[in-house]
Amino acid sequence: MQMSRINILELLRTGTTPRGELRGEGPAAQEALDLRRLRTLRLSFLLLWLLCAVLAAGSVRAERIKDLASIQGVRPNQLIGYGLVVGLDGSGDQTTQTPFTTQSLQAMLTQLGITLPQGTSLQLRNVAAVMVTSTLPAFAQPGQQVDVTVSSLGNAKSLRGGTLLMTPLKGADGQIYAVAQGNILVGGAGASQGGSKVQINHLSAGRVPSGATVERAVATPFLLSDRLRLELNQTDFSAAAMMADTINKGLGNGANDLALAVDGRVIEVKAPPTPNERVRFLAQLENLEVAHVSPPARVIINARTGSIVMNRTVTLEPAAVAHGNLSVTISSQPVISQPAPFSQGQTVVGEKADIQIKQDGGALMNMKGGADLAEVVRALNALGANPGDLLAILQALKAAGALRAELEVI
């Protein structure tokens, strides 16, 4: 006998069969039980597959090429200039101590047709000599505006409320690429009176938003060759090879000659000849995702601040460490020497020093090996050493071969 259609629909809907069917001993009850077991098995396999997919997606990380590399020749350029800031409220340079401020002002007035009498001594309080710096973005064209930073060069107390006069900005080749002028924004305030002074933030530097106008474009090799060169932010042969493979698979239609890894930092890519096609090609290339490559194991030590930073690839082999603290205590007490009566001597004040050296015994501690960063940190914390002591311990572990990482002192 077979189950009725109603019982099968009930099984698919609720996963169970009517009680009457399961109580019996006939083929219908056995068939319903087999269907139920099959459905449970399929559901278990589906859940297992979903769990494996989630774990695989979480373990494989990817980064965009835009975040890993830059295009050779597409770069900003630094600009610098010397200028004058006027309109200060008595907080400018003291011209007796900064003669270059007076010379600059006289040269500017001469260009404007004003000649000062010979031997005139200017006592200025509202003028300050400044250095103007800016960054010229890639592909910047004449007429575009960029921000500039204005920094005091003399002894001006504040640039707040000042106006930067027309200042040419030059590149490394000595050519003028932009001209800056405008009102300075200083994110601070200060006041002084009667020997007391209150100041918030820094007053000797400010910014002029959109204060420079580009006058000349910088030549770029973006369209000069049929190949573009991608430069990795950090030298890594694994990352270079993986990036070349990703570009060939994503944009090369299976061909292996679209992108070639030149070395551990440079990848050459064939690019379309026309500007429009090249821009669209690079827009697609920058958004390709490259599988994350584990960086080399490295421990960064800042000897000035005692900071220690290590990445997740640092491992530690089992080792035994003993580290004791050495302290030196110096105390001095005055000693007065009195002369004998009627000896015509003088009272002499001396000093008695007491020097003590104390060394705490350091027990030999067993450090268990660590295969991941959490285990390494747990093993180092078990020593109970301060950051200054950890500097010496890490160097000794590296020399002993127990620390599998590169030490870099900054």
GROMACS .gro file of C-alpha atoms in nm:
model
  410
    1MET     CA    1   0.000   0.000   0.000
    2GLN     CA    2   0.105   0.359  -0.061
    3MET     CA    3   0.048   0.678   0.137
    4SER     CA    4  -0.233   0.898   0.022
    5ARG     CA    5  -0.161   1.232  -0.142
    6ILE     CA    6  -0.296   1.414   0.162
    7ASN     CA    7  -0.045   1.246   0.394
    8ILE     CA    8   0.248   1.329   0.163
    9LEU     CA    9   0.148   1.696   0.148
   10GLU     CA   10   0.119   1.700   0.526
   11LEU     CA   11   0.470   1.552   0.548
   12LEU     CA   12   0.621   1.815   0.318
   13ARG     CA   13   0.444   2.097   0.500
   14THR     CA   14   0.514   2.008   0.862
   15GLY     CA   15   0.779   1.740   0.845
   16THR     CA   16   0.549   1.500   1.029
   17THR     CA   17   0.276   1.257   0.940
   18PRO     CA   18  -0.063   1.215   1.101
   19ARG     CA   19  -0.049   1.013   1.417
   20GLY     CA   20  -0.265   0.742   1.273
   21GLU     CA   21  -0.014   0.661   1.002
   22LEU     CA   22   0.283   0.636   1.241
   23ARG     CA   23   0.100   0.412   1.484
   24GLY     CA   24   0.044   0.149   1.222
   25GLU     CA   25   0.280  -0.119   1.116
   26GLY     CA   26   0.208  -0.096   0.745
   27PRO     CA   27   0.423   0.021   0.451
   28ALA     CA   28   0.267   0.368   0.460
   29ALA     CA   29   0.412   0.441   0.803
   30GLN     CA   30   0.755   0.312   0.702
   31GLU     CA   31   0.755   0.520   0.383
   32ALA     CA   32   0.660   0.835   0.575
   33LEU     CA   33   0.942   0.774   0.821
   34ASP     CA   34   1.192   0.728   0.537
   35LEU     CA   35   1.079   1.051   0.373
   36ARG     CA   36   1.116   1.236   0.699
   37ARG     CA   37   1.469   1.105   0.750
   38LEU     CA   38   1.564   1.197   0.394
   39ARG     CA   39   1.434   1.549   0.441
   40THR     CA   40   1.629   1.588   0.767
   41LEU     CA   41   1.946   1.461   0.601
   42ARG     CA   42   1.910   1.707   0.312
   43LEU     CA   43   1.858   1.994   0.553
   44SER     CA   44   2.168   1.896   0.749
   45PHE     CA   45   2.379   1.887   0.433
   46LEU     CA   46   2.243   2.230   0.333
   47LEU     CA   47   2.330   2.383   0.670
   48LEU     CA   48   2.678   2.229   0.657
   49TRP     CA   49   2.736   2.370   0.309
   50LEU     CA   50   2.623   2.717   0.417
   51LEU     CA   51   2.853   2.705   0.721
   52CYS     CA   52   3.153   2.608   0.508
   53ALA     CA   53   3.075   2.888   0.262
   54VAL     CA   54   3.057   3.145   0.542
   55LEU     CA   55   3.385   3.025   0.694
   56ALA     CA   56   3.557   3.031   0.356
   57ALA     CA   57   3.431   3.383   0.282
   58GLY     CA   58   3.549   3.506   0.622
   59SER     CA   59   3.895   3.352   0.593
   60VAL     CA   60   3.978   3.496   0.250
   61ARG     CA   61   4.028   3.872   0.261
   62ALA     CA   62   4.073   4.089  -0.042
   63GLU     CA   63   4.192   4.443  -0.108
   64ARG     CA   64   4.144   4.670  -0.404
   65ILE     CA   65   4.436   4.746  -0.633
   66LYS     CA   66   4.362   5.115  -0.567
   67ASP     CA   67   4.462   5.060  -0.203
   68LEU     CA   68   4.770   4.851  -0.277
   69ALA     CA   69   4.944   5.033  -0.562
   70SER     CA   70   4.977   5.364  -0.744
   71ILE     CA   71   5.032   5.448  -1.110
   72GLN     CA   72   5.381   5.561  -1.197
   73GLY     CA   73   5.386   5.926  -1.303
   74VAL     CA   74   5.046   6.004  -1.148
   75ARG     CA   75   5.169   6.185  -0.839
   76PRO     CA   76   5.143   6.520  -0.658
   77ASN     CA   77   5.424   6.777  -0.655
   78GLN     CA   78   5.536   6.996  -0.366
   79LEU     CA   79   5.541   7.374  -0.403
   80ILE     CA   80   5.707   7.637  -0.182
   81GLY     CA   81   5.725   8.015  -0.171
   82TYR     CA   82   5.827   8.309   0.047
   83GLY     CA   83   5.582   8.590   0.116
   84LEU     CA   84   5.453   8.856   0.351
   85VAL     CA   85   5.147   8.864   0.573
   86VAL     CA   86   4.999   9.205   0.654
   87GLY     CA   87   4.707   9.327   0.861
   88LEU     CA   88   4.814   9.172   1.191
   89ASP     CA   89   4.696   9.328   1.515
   90GLY     CA   90   5.036   9.422   1.655
   91SER     CA   91   5.150   9.056   1.659
   92GLY     CA   92   5.392   9.071   1.363
   93ASP     CA   93   5.769   9.035   1.345
   94GLN     CA   94   5.998   9.253   1.553
   95THR     CA   95   6.186   9.410   1.265
   96THR     CA   96   6.498   9.482   1.470
   97GLN     CA   97   6.547   9.106   1.514
   98THR     CA   98   6.421   9.000   1.170
   99PRO     CA   99   6.583   9.235   0.915
  100PHE     CA  100   6.469   9.018   0.622
  101THR     CA  101   6.109   9.124   0.690
  102THR     CA  102   6.201   9.490   0.639
  103GLN     CA  103   6.407   9.410   0.328
  104SER     CA  104   6.117   9.215   0.176
  105LEU     CA  105   5.875   9.497   0.246
  106GLN     CA  106   6.105   9.758   0.092
  107ALA     CA  107   6.151   9.544  -0.219
  108MET     CA  108   5.775   9.504  -0.256
  109LEU     CA  109   5.713   9.877  -0.212
  110THR     CA  110   5.979   9.952  -0.475
  111GLN     CA  111   5.798   9.729  -0.725
  112LEU     CA  112   5.479   9.921  -0.650
  113GLY     CA  113   5.651  10.253  -0.726
  114ILE     CA  114   5.714  10.367  -0.367
  115THR     CA  115   6.070  10.466  -0.277
  116LEU     CA  116   6.163  10.507   0.088
  117PRO     CA  117   6.420  10.769   0.195
  118GLN     CA  118   6.774  10.642   0.240
  119GLY     CA  119   6.845  10.525   0.596
  120THR     CA  120   6.480  10.490   0.697
  121SER     CA  121   6.436  10.253   0.991
  122LEU     CA  122   6.099  10.083   0.977
  123GLN     CA  123   5.937   9.981   1.303
  124LEU     CA  124   5.667   9.742   1.188
  125ARG     CA  125   5.427   9.549   1.406
  126ASN     CA  126   5.163   9.433   1.160
  127VAL     CA  127   5.382   9.252   0.905
  128ALA     CA  128   5.528   8.902   0.922
  129ALA     CA  129   5.754   8.705   0.690
  130VAL     CA  130   5.613   8.359   0.613
  131MET     CA  131   5.683   8.044   0.416
  132VAL     CA  132   5.397   7.924   0.197
  133THR     CA  133   5.368   7.556   0.107
  134SER     CA  134   5.119   7.367  -0.105
  135THR     CA  135   5.071   7.040  -0.293
  136LEU     CA  136   4.997   7.044  -0.665
  137PRO     CA  137   4.768   6.745  -0.741
  138ALA     CA  138   4.822   6.517  -1.037
  139PHE     CA  139   4.666   6.641  -1.365
  140ALA     CA  140   4.607   6.990  -1.217
  141GLN     CA  141   4.533   7.241  -1.494
  142PRO     CA  142   4.585   7.618  -1.509
  143GLY     CA  143   4.304   7.802  -1.337
  144GLN     CA  144   4.234   7.540  -1.074
  145GLN     CA  145   4.265   7.635  -0.708
  146VAL     CA  146   4.448   7.451  -0.430
  147ASP     CA  147   4.486   7.505  -0.057
  148VAL     CA  148   4.803   7.657   0.091
  149THR     CA  149   4.962   7.648   0.436
  150VAL     CA  150   5.122   7.964   0.575
  151SER     CA  151   5.389   7.934   0.847
  152SER     CA  152   5.569   8.214   1.031
  153LEU     CA  153   5.938   8.250   0.951
  154GLY     CA  154   6.033   8.518   1.205
  155ASN     CA  155   5.920   8.587   1.560
  156ALA     CA  156   5.560   8.687   1.496
  157LYS     CA  157   5.334   8.608   1.790
  158SER     CA  158   5.028   8.529   1.582
  159LEU     CA  159   4.908   8.523   1.220
  160ARG     CA  160   4.544   8.548   1.320
  161GLY     CA  161   4.353   8.799   1.107
  162GLY     CA  162   4.637   8.846   0.858
  163THR     CA  163   4.626   8.855   0.478
  164LEU     CA  164   4.879   8.679   0.261
  165LEU     CA  165   5.006   8.899  -0.021
  166MET     CA  166   5.064   8.763  -0.372
  167THR     CA  167   5.326   8.490  -0.340
  168PRO     CA  168   5.466   8.283  -0.630
  169LEU     CA  169   5.496   7.912  -0.554
  170LYS     CA  170   5.783   7.725  -0.716
  171GLY     CA  171   5.854   7.360  -0.774
  172ALA     CA  172   6.178   7.165  -0.737
  173ASP     CA  173   6.290   7.285  -1.082
  174GLY     CA  174   6.259   7.652  -0.982
  175GLN     CA  175   5.963   7.720  -1.212
  176ILE     CA  176   5.650   7.901  -1.090
  177TYR     CA  177   5.347   7.669  -1.093
  178ALA     CA  178   5.097   7.861  -0.878
  179VAL     CA  179   5.035   8.200  -0.717
  180ALA     CA  180   4.889   8.229  -0.365
  181GLN     CA  181   4.700   8.512  -0.196
  182GLY     CA  182   4.415   8.541   0.052
  183ASN     CA  183   4.300   8.570   0.412
  184ILE     CA  184   4.456   8.331   0.663
  185LEU     CA  185   4.246   8.106   0.885
  186VAL     CA  186   4.411   8.025   1.218
  187GLY     CA  187   4.243   7.764   1.434
  188GLY     CA  188   4.346   7.909   1.768
  189ALA     CA  189   4.328   8.207   2.000
  190GLY     CA  190   4.549   8.372   2.260
  191ALA     CA  191   4.579   8.668   2.493
  192SER     CA  192   4.851   8.813   2.717
  193GLN     CA  193   4.852   9.086   2.978
  194GLY     CA  194   5.070   9.174   3.275
  195GLY     CA  195   5.309   8.886   3.223
  196SER     CA  196   5.030   8.628   3.200
  197LYS     CA  197   4.956   8.444   2.877
  198VAL     CA  198   4.679   8.212   2.762
  199GLN     CA  199   4.690   8.033   2.427
  200ILE     CA  200   4.472   7.774   2.257
  201ASN     CA  201   4.620   7.572   1.971
  202HIS     CA  202   4.898   7.703   1.747
  203LEU     CA  203   4.895   8.065   1.630
  204SER     CA  204   5.210   8.078   1.415
  205ALA     CA  205   5.065   7.881   1.123
  206GLY     CA  206   4.741   7.896   0.931
  207ARG     CA  207   4.572   7.788   0.611
  208VAL     CA  208   4.420   7.965   0.311
  209PRO     CA  209   4.149   7.744   0.157
  210SER     CA  210   4.166   7.758  -0.224
  211GLY     CA  211   4.429   8.026  -0.178
  212ALA     CA  212   4.653   7.938  -0.474
  213THR     CA  213   4.570   7.942  -0.844
  214VAL     CA  214   4.753   7.698  -1.071
  215GLU     CA  215   4.942   7.876  -1.348
  216ARG     CA  216   5.123   7.587  -1.516
  217ALA     CA  217   5.048   7.217  -1.563
  218VAL     CA  218   5.305   6.948  -1.489
  219ALA     CA  219   5.393   6.714  -1.773
  220THR     CA  220   5.291   6.353  -1.708
  221PRO     CA  221   5.390   6.028  -1.884
  222PHE     CA  222   5.033   5.900  -1.856
  223LEU     CA  223   4.978   5.896  -2.236
  224LEU     CA  224   5.334   5.866  -2.363
  225SER     CA  225   5.364   5.487  -2.367
  226ASP     CA  226   5.144   5.189  -2.453
  227ARG     CA  227   5.223   5.039  -2.112
  228LEU     CA  228   5.151   5.167  -1.763
  229ARG     CA  229   5.351   5.075  -1.456
  230LEU     CA  230   5.180   5.001  -1.125
  231GLU     CA  231   5.396   5.050  -0.817
  232LEU     CA  232   5.312   4.862  -0.498
  233ASN     CA  233   5.313   5.061  -0.177
  234GLN     CA  234   5.543   4.798  -0.024
  235THR     CA  235   5.786   4.562  -0.193
  236ASP     CA  236   5.641   4.211  -0.193
  237PHE     CA  237   5.702   3.947  -0.461
  238SER     CA  238   5.396   3.745  -0.359
  239ALA     CA  239   5.169   4.048  -0.383
  240ALA     CA  240   5.320   4.150  -0.720
  241ALA     CA  241   5.266   3.802  -0.871
  242MET     CA  242   4.912   3.777  -0.732
  243MET     CA  243   4.822   4.123  -0.860
  244ALA     CA  244   4.946   4.040  -1.211
  245ASP     CA  245   4.741   3.718  -1.210
  246THR     CA  246   4.431   3.904  -1.090
  247ILE     CA  247   4.460   4.162  -1.369
  248ASN     CA  248   4.509   3.893  -1.634
  249LYS     CA  249   4.206   3.699  -1.513
  250GLY     CA  250   3.984   4.002  -1.461
  251LEU     CA  251   4.065   4.209  -1.771
  252GLY     CA  252   4.283   3.991  -1.993
  253ASN     CA  253   4.018   3.734  -2.092
  254GLY     CA  254   4.252   3.455  -1.990
  255ALA     CA  255   4.563   3.598  -2.158
  256ASN     CA  256   4.882   3.613  -1.952
  257ASP     CA  257   5.050   3.905  -2.130
  258LEU     CA  258   4.820   4.189  -2.023
  259ALA     CA  259   5.003   4.237  -1.690
  260LEU     CA  260   5.362   4.137  -1.619
  261ALA     CA  261   5.536   4.154  -1.283
  262VAL     CA  262   5.871   4.326  -1.344
  263ASP     CA  263   5.999   4.286  -0.987
  264GLY     CA  264   5.867   4.284  -0.634
  265ARG     CA  265   5.727   4.634  -0.666
  266VAL     CA  266   5.642   4.712  -1.031
  267ILE     CA  267   5.377   4.556  -1.257
  268GLU     CA  268   5.358   4.657  -1.624
  269VAL     CA  269   5.011   4.666  -1.780
  270LYS     CA  270   4.911   4.712  -2.142
  271ALA     CA  271   4.673   5.006  -2.172
  272PRO     CA  272   4.444   5.128  -2.454
  273PRO     CA  273   4.592   5.407  -2.670
  274THR     CA  274   4.315   5.668  -2.652
  275PRO     CA  275   4.273   5.876  -2.334
  276ASN     CA  276   3.904   5.792  -2.288
  277GLU     CA  277   3.960   5.417  -2.317
  278ARG     CA  278   4.265   5.434  -2.093
  279VAL     CA  279   4.076   5.614  -1.818
  280ARG     CA  280   3.790   5.363  -1.829
  281PHE     CA  281   4.039   5.075  -1.832
  282LEU     CA  282   4.215   5.207  -1.521
  283ALA     CA  283   3.881   5.267  -1.348
  284GLN     CA  284   3.804   4.895  -1.386
  285LEU     CA  285   4.157   4.791  -1.295
  286GLU     CA  286   4.166   4.993  -0.971
  287ASN     CA  287   3.853   4.821  -0.840
  288LEU     CA  288   3.978   4.466  -0.895
  289GLU     CA  289   4.019   4.285  -0.565
  290VAL     CA  290   4.342   4.102  -0.489
  291ALA     CA  291   4.355   3.828  -0.226
  292HIS     CA  292   4.528   3.945   0.088
  293VAL     CA  293   4.892   3.842   0.121
  294SER     CA  294   5.024   3.796   0.473
  295PRO     CA  295   5.299   4.052   0.544
  296PRO     CA  296   5.641   3.942   0.672
  297ALA     CA  297   5.664   3.889   1.045
  298ARG     CA  298   5.788   4.215   1.194
  299VAL     CA  299   5.820   4.377   1.535
  300ILE     CA  300   5.850   4.758   1.544
  301ILE     CA  301   6.026   4.903   1.848
  302ASN     CA  302   6.025   5.274   1.931
  303ALA     CA  303   6.321   5.316   2.162
  304ARG     CA  304   6.225   5.676   2.250
  305THR     CA  305   5.875   5.605   2.376
  306GLY     CA  306   5.906   5.236   2.461
  307SER     CA  307   5.625   5.141   2.223
  308ILE     CA  308   5.621   4.789   2.077
  309VAL     CA  309   5.400   4.692   1.784
  310MET     CA  310   5.392   4.351   1.616
  311ASN     CA  311   5.182   4.214   1.332
  312ARG     CA  312   4.976   3.896   1.332
  313THR     CA  313   5.240   3.680   1.156
  314VAL     CA  314   5.482   3.696   1.448
  315THR     CA  315   5.543   3.354   1.606
  316LEU     CA  316   5.738   3.248   1.913
  317GLU     CA  317   5.933   2.928   1.975
  318PRO     CA  318   5.953   2.780   2.326
  319ALA     CA  319   6.223   2.953   2.531
  320ALA     CA  320   6.337   3.017   2.888
  321VAL     CA  321   6.387   3.377   3.001
  322ALA     CA  322   6.530   3.526   3.320
  323HIS     CA  323   6.530   3.902   3.360
  324GLY     CA  324   6.622   4.091   3.679
  325ASN     CA  325   6.592   4.460   3.764
  326LEU     CA  326   6.900   4.658   3.865
  327SER     CA  327   6.848   4.970   4.079
  328VAL     CA  328   7.108   5.217   4.205
  329THR     CA  329   7.022   5.441   4.506
  330ILE     CA  330   7.240   5.738   4.602
  331SER     CA  331   7.173   5.931   4.922
  332SER     CA  332   7.381   6.213   5.072
  333GLN     CA  333   7.388   6.366   5.419
  334PRO     CA  334   7.560   6.690   5.523
  335VAL     CA  335   7.847   6.653   5.773
  336ILE     CA  336   7.957   6.954   5.980
  337SER     CA  337   8.313   6.964   6.116
  338GLN     CA  338   8.361   7.193   6.417
  339PRO     CA  339   8.713   7.321   6.506
  340ALA     CA  340   8.855   7.280   6.856
  341PRO     CA  341   8.809   7.570   7.097
  342PHE     CA  342   9.063   7.851   7.060
  343SER     CA  343   9.216   7.678   6.755
  344GLN     CA  344   9.124   7.964   6.519
  345GLY     CA  345   8.980   7.708   6.281
  346GLN     CA  346   8.669   7.740   6.068
  347THR     CA  347   8.355   7.534   6.053
  348VAL     CA  348   8.355   7.314   5.746
  349VAL     CA  349   8.042   7.162   5.593
  350GLY     CA  350   8.107   6.833   5.414
  351GLU     CA  351   7.893   6.571   5.252
  352LYS     CA  352   7.872   6.198   5.305
  353ALA     CA  353   7.737   5.991   5.022
  354ASP     CA  354   7.582   5.648   5.053
  355ILE     CA  355   7.555   5.442   4.733
  356GLN     CA  356   7.357   5.120   4.728
  357ILE     CA  357   7.312   4.881   4.439
  358LYS     CA  358   7.021   4.639   4.446
  359GLN     CA  359   6.952   4.371   4.193
  360ASP     CA  360   6.629   4.175   4.205
  361GLY     CA  361   6.672   3.811   4.132
  362GLY     CA  362   6.508   3.704   3.809
  363ALA     CA  363   6.375   3.350   3.812
  364LEU     CA  364   6.412   3.146   3.495
  365MET     CA  365   6.065   3.136   3.337
  366ASN     CA  366   5.950   2.901   3.067
  367MET     CA  367   5.785   3.077   2.773
  368LYS     CA  368   5.557   2.855   2.571
  369GLY     CA  369   5.565   2.880   2.197
  370GLY     CA  370   5.295   3.078   2.022
  371ALA     CA  371   5.160   3.016   1.675
  372ASP     CA  372   4.947   3.330   1.657
  373LEU     CA  373   4.960   3.686   1.786
  374ALA     CA  374   4.733   3.623   2.086
  375GLU     CA  375   4.956   3.344   2.213
  376VAL     CA  376   5.271   3.556   2.166
  377VAL     CA  377   5.119   3.844   2.364
  378ARG     CA  378   5.005   3.604   2.636
  379ALA     CA  379   5.355   3.457   2.666
  380LEU     CA  380   5.522   3.801   2.686
  381ASN     CA  381   5.271   3.926   2.944
  382ALA     CA  382   5.350   3.623   3.160
  383LEU     CA  383   5.697   3.766   3.219
  384GLY     CA  384   5.553   4.071   3.394
  385ALA     CA  385   5.812   4.301   3.236
  386ASN     CA  386   5.758   4.667   3.156
  387PRO     CA  387   5.797   4.798   2.797
  388GLY     CA  388   6.155   4.905   2.864
  389ASP     CA  389   6.251   4.553   2.971
  390LEU     CA  390   6.061   4.399   2.681
  391LEU     CA  391   6.293   4.581   2.440
  392ALA     CA  392   6.590   4.388   2.575
  393ILE     CA  393   6.395   4.062   2.602
  394LEU     CA  394   6.276   4.076   2.241
  395GLN     CA  395   6.627   4.146   2.115
  396ALA     CA  396   6.762   3.852   2.319
  397LEU     CA  397   6.484   3.623   2.189
  398LYS     CA  398   6.568   3.725   1.833
  399ALA     CA  399   6.937   3.652   1.889
  400ALA     CA  400   6.851   3.313   2.039
  401GLY     CA  401   6.633   3.223   1.742
  402ALA     CA  402   6.314   3.194   1.947
  403LEU     CA  403   6.144   3.501   1.796
  404ARG     CA  404   6.044   3.439   1.436
  405ALA     CA  405   6.018   3.799   1.324
  406GLU     CA  406   6.222   4.090   1.198
  407LEU     CA  407   6.310   4.355   1.455
  408GLU     CA  408   6.298   4.717   1.338
  409VAL     CA  409   6.397   5.001   1.572
  410ILE     CA  410   6.261   5.344   1.484
   0.00000   0.00000   0.00000
